[in-house]
Amino acid sequence: MAINKNSNGYTFGFAVLMVAVVGTLLAVASQGLKSRQDKNATDKKMISILSAINVEATRDNAQEMYTKYVVDSKIISGKDLSANPFDIDIKKEFRDKNLELTDRNYPLYICEKEGNKYFVIPVIGTGLWGPIWGFVALESDYKTIYGATFDHKAETPGLGAEIKYTSYSDQYTGEVITDTTGTFQPIIVVKDGSGSGLNSKVDGITGGTITSKGVEEMTTRTLEVYANYFKSIN
Amino acid sequence: MAEKKEALFSKKNRKLLSDPLDSANPISVQVLGICSALAITVQIEQAFVMSLSVLAVMIFGNIIVSILRNLIPSRIRIIVQLVVVAALVILVDEVLKAFLPDVSEKLSVFVGLIISNCIIMGRLEAFALGNKIWPSFLDAIGNAIGYAWILVAVALFREVLGSGKFWGIQIIPESFYELGYMNNNMMILPPMALITVALIIWAQRSRNKDLIEEN
């Protein structure tokens, strides 16, 4: 019996079969690869935390280096203080418009390198096209920035995307986030080229103003919470 | 007696590979896939990785549609093509995330862009749906490479003139900058991609007069 390929029945049948096959295939692929993908994401997060304290790790030794340098981690403020700080998805919490600001969890990673203590703070914000994030490491005086690393999802290559390179992030090294009285002082991103030197200013990226401003916004908003926390415990 | 089989690389089949590189180039002659030529040609590395992904999706898409060409109901053929391409793209994305996370990070949003690349849909509709598997395979390779060389050429201009770099490595020496040379930020902005593509089209048409339209 010849099948009429222009009949409604055949068309429907084909569509249903196609959806079932493709759906199954994608579900299997997604489930089968999930554990590997999760491990990659975990490794990447560890590498970023370590790079804030200027420790170079690779995907192969990320876990090992992380346990070596990160001695402790905790949540300094938020809804769920008992959760594992590493598992806190600040990106998700940042995007969750229903979450009260005070309910956001603020994880802190305490690292030890060559006998010195460093505090690594995760930051998250919005660039021009999508989320931007990073890690800022403070020295044991709770106010001097030891290192910073930023990354982005979809900023323009050559412009906003430059925030992820050390040419930008190195400017943060040595800046101080509190003034002499211990009050929080934001790191401003400037356009006039006055950012060099240690003056709580960094030079923005030419052609990447909105991304640069995004970095300023996220570091200001987040570091203030931590600065107040450090003030309260000292 | 069986019909004499066509040679694998007959003149006709060779043309399937070579035409898209020049006289039937998807970007410069058919003006398809301009959107991605605009979006990802700021750096050569990205253009290259994108080209490879398009090559993979195009080959598999063309082969699958060619296999199914006698089964696909003509009334929903565009939807079927779309599903094939979308499924392939998601598979590529998932596999990259699991096995090549660094490449996956570089491509990020652009992988999704492949779905909307009109060259892929165009070749599925115009070629694979009406041709056997082997010619469809060759057609996919030809068109993907035709797309790739334009992309990389545009990226070359934009990265060298816009950032002074080649494949992320600084090639314009520091001494030039000290003498007052400046990177042209305009090259990084999207309009220059179109202008660069237009310059390629101009060069191509003045070399090959057959491509010039009558009016």
GROMACS .gro file of N, CA, C and O in nm, chain B residues 32-77:
model
  184
  266LEU      N    1   2.391   3.584   0.234
  266LEU     CA    2   2.325   3.512   0.343
  266LEU      C    3   2.421   3.510   0.462
  266LEU      O    4   2.541   3.522   0.444
  267GLY      N    5   2.367   3.492   0.580
  267GLY     CA    6   2.454   3.475   0.697
  267GLY      C    7   2.530   3.601   0.733
  267GLY      O    8   2.632   3.597   0.801
  268ILE      N    9   2.480   3.716   0.687
  268ILE     CA   10   2.545   3.843   0.717
  268ILE      C   11   2.545   3.871   0.867
  268ILE      O   12   2.638   3.929   0.921
  269CYS      N   13   2.439   3.826   0.933
  269CYS     CA   14   2.424   3.859   1.076
  269CYS      C   15   2.543   3.809   1.157
  269CYS      O   16   2.598   3.880   1.240
  270SER      N   17   2.585   3.684   1.128
  270SER     CA   18   2.696   3.634   1.207
  270SER      C   19   2.828   3.692   1.158
  270SER      O   20   2.922   3.709   1.236
  271ALA      N   21   2.833   3.727   1.031
  271ALA     CA   22   2.955   3.791   0.980
  271ALA      C   23   2.978   3.923   1.052
  271ALA      O   24   3.090   3.970   1.066
  272LEU      N   25   2.869   3.979   1.100
  272LEU     CA   26   2.876   4.107   1.170
  272LEU      C   27   2.914   4.086   1.317
  272LEU      O   28   2.994   4.159   1.373
  273ALA      N   29   2.854   3.983   1.375
  273ALA     CA   30   2.862   3.970   1.520
  273ALA      C   31   2.995   3.914   1.569
  273ALA      O   32   3.042   3.951   1.676
  274ILE      N   33   3.056   3.823   1.495
  274ILE     CA   34   3.168   3.751   1.556
  274ILE      C   35   3.296   3.769   1.479
  274ILE      O   36   3.381   3.681   1.477
  275THR      N   37   3.312   3.882   1.411
  275THR     CA   38   3.435   3.899   1.335
  275THR      C   39   3.528   4.002   1.399
  275THR      O   40   3.611   4.060   1.333
  276VAL      N   41   3.512   4.023   1.529
  276VAL     CA   42   3.601   4.117   1.596
  276VAL      C   43   3.736   4.052   1.623
  276VAL      O   44   3.839   4.117   1.619
  277GLN      N   45   3.734   3.922   1.650
  277GLN     CA   46   3.859   3.850   1.673
  277GLN      C   47   3.864   3.725   1.587
  277GLN      O   48   3.764   3.657   1.568
  278ILE      N   49   3.984   3.696   1.536
  278ILE     CA   50   3.999   3.585   1.441
  278ILE      C   51   3.965   3.452   1.506
  278ILE      O   52   3.900   3.368   1.446
  279GLU      N   53   4.008   3.437   1.630
  279GLU     CA   54   3.987   3.308   1.697
  279GLU      C   55   3.838   3.273   1.700
  279GLU      O   56   3.797   3.162   1.668
  280GLN      N   57   3.756   3.373   1.739
  280GLN     CA   58   3.612   3.349   1.745
  280GLN      C   59   3.555   3.316   1.609
  280GLN      O   60   3.472   3.225   1.595
  281ALA      N   61   3.599   3.390   1.508
  281ALA     CA   62   3.550   3.366   1.373
  281ALA      C   63   3.584   3.224   1.330
  281ALA      O   64   3.503   3.154   1.269
  282PHE      N   65   3.703   3.180   1.367
  282PHE     CA   66   3.749   3.047   1.328
  282PHE      C   67   3.667   2.938   1.397
  282PHE      O   68   3.620   2.843   1.334
  283VAL      N   69   3.649   2.953   1.528
  283VAL     CA   70   3.574   2.851   1.603
  283VAL      C   71   3.429   2.847   1.556
  283VAL      O   72   3.370   2.741   1.540
  284MET      N   73   3.374   2.965   1.529
  284MET     CA   74   3.237   2.971   1.478
  284MET      C   75   3.227   2.899   1.344
  284MET      O   76   3.134   2.825   1.319
  285SER      N   77   3.328   2.921   1.259
  285SER     CA   78   3.327   2.856   1.128
  285SER      C   79   3.328   2.705   1.141
  285SER      O   80   3.257   2.634   1.070
  286LEU      N   81   3.410   2.655   1.236
  286LEU     CA   82   3.417   2.511   1.257
  286LEU      C   83   3.282   2.457   1.302
  286LEU      O   84   3.236   2.352   1.256
  287SER      N   85   3.216   2.529   1.393
  287SER     CA   86   3.086   2.483   1.442
  287SER      C   87   2.984   2.481   1.329
  287SER      O   88   2.906   2.386   1.318
  288VAL      N   89   2.987   2.586   1.247
  288VAL     CA   90   2.893   2.590   1.135
  288VAL      C   91   2.922   2.474   1.040
  288VAL      O   92   2.830   2.409   0.991
  289LEU      N   93   3.050   2.446   1.018
  289LEU     CA   94   3.087   2.334   0.931
  289LEU      C   95   3.025   2.204   0.983
  289LEU      O   96   2.962   2.129   0.909
  290ALA      N   97   3.040   2.180   1.114
  290ALA     CA   98   2.989   2.056   1.173
  290ALA      C   99   2.837   2.048   1.159
  290ALA      O  100   2.783   1.948   1.111
  291VAL      N  101   2.770   2.155   1.197
  291VAL     CA  102   2.623   2.154   1.191
  291VAL      C  103   2.574   2.140   1.047
  291VAL      O  104   2.480   2.067   1.018
  292MET      N  105   2.643   2.209   0.957
  292MET     CA  106   2.602   2.206   0.817
  292MET      C  107   2.617   2.066   0.757
  292MET      O  108   2.528   2.019   0.687
  293ILE      N  109   2.729   1.999   0.785
  293ILE     CA  110   2.751   1.866   0.730
  293ILE      C  111   2.643   1.770   0.779
  293ILE      O  112   2.577   1.702   0.701
  294PHE      N  113   2.625   1.767   0.911
  294PHE     CA  114   2.527   1.672   0.965
  294PHE      C  115   2.386   1.710   0.921
  294PHE      O  116   2.306   1.622   0.887
  295GLY      N  117   2.355   1.839   0.921
  295GLY     CA  118   2.222   1.883   0.879
  295GLY      C  119   2.193   1.841   0.736
  295GLY      O  120   2.088   1.783   0.706
  296ASN      N  121   2.287   1.868   0.648
  296ASN     CA  122   2.269   1.833   0.507
  296ASN      C  123   2.252   1.683   0.489
  296ASN      O  124   2.167   1.638   0.414
  297ILE      N  125   2.334   1.604   0.562
  297ILE     CA  126   2.326   1.459   0.547
  297ILE      C  127   2.191   1.408   0.597
  297ILE      O  128   2.123   1.330   0.531
  298ILE      N  129   2.151   1.456   0.716
  298ILE     CA  130   2.026   1.406   0.774
  298ILE      C  131   1.907   1.441   0.684
  298ILE      O  132   1.824   1.356   0.652
  299VAL      N  133   1.902   1.567   0.640
  299VAL     CA  134   1.789   1.607   0.556
  299VAL      C  135   1.792   1.532   0.423
  299VAL      O  136   1.688   1.492   0.370
  300SER      N  137   1.913   1.506   0.372
  300SER     CA  138   1.923   1.434   0.247
  300SER      C  139   1.874   1.289   0.263
  300SER      O  140   1.806   1.236   0.176
  301ILE      N  141   1.905   1.228   0.377
  301ILE     CA  142   1.857   1.092   0.402
  301ILE      C  143   1.704   1.089   0.409
  301ILE      O  144   1.639   1.001   0.357
  302LEU      N  145   1.650   1.191   0.474
  302LEU     CA  146   1.505   1.194   0.497
  302LEU      C  147   1.428   1.258   0.383
  302LEU      O  148   1.308   1.275   0.391
  303ARG      N  149   1.500   1.297   0.274
  303ARG     CA  150   1.435   1.385   0.176
  303ARG      C  151   1.309   1.327   0.115
  303ARG      O  152   1.217   1.400   0.079
  304ASN      N  153   1.302   1.192   0.104
  304ASN     CA  154   1.183   1.134   0.044
  304ASN      C  155   1.074   1.106   0.147
  304ASN      O  156   0.966   1.060   0.113
  305LEU      N  157   1.104   1.129   0.273
  305LEU     CA  158   1.005   1.102   0.378
  305LEU      C  159   0.942   1.229   0.431
  305LEU      O  160   0.833   1.227   0.486
  306ILE      N  161   1.014   1.342   0.418
  306ILE     CA  162   0.966   1.465   0.480
  306ILE      C  163   0.842   1.516   0.408
  306ILE      O  164   0.846   1.539   0.288
  307PRO      N  165   0.732   1.533   0.481
  307PRO     CA  166   0.611   1.588   0.418
  307PRO      C  167   0.638   1.732   0.375
  307PRO      O  168   0.689   1.811   0.455
  308SER      N  169   0.605   1.766   0.251
  308SER     CA  170   0.649   1.896   0.199
  308SER      C  171   0.584   2.012   0.273
  308SER      O  172   0.640   2.120   0.281
  309ARG      N  173   0.464   1.989   0.331
  309ARG     CA  174   0.397   2.102   0.396
  309ARG      C  175   0.467   2.146   0.524
  309ARG      O  176   0.453   2.260   0.566
  310ILE      N  177   0.538   2.054   0.590
  310ILE     CA  178   0.605   2.095   0.714
  310ILE      C  179   0.757   2.086   0.699
  310ILE      O  180   0.831   2.072   0.797
  311ARG      N  181   0.806   2.096   0.575
  311ARG     CA  182   0.949   2.072   0.556
  311ARG      C  183   1.036   2.178   0.624
  311ARG      O  184   1.143   2.146   0.678
   0.00000   0.00000   0.00000
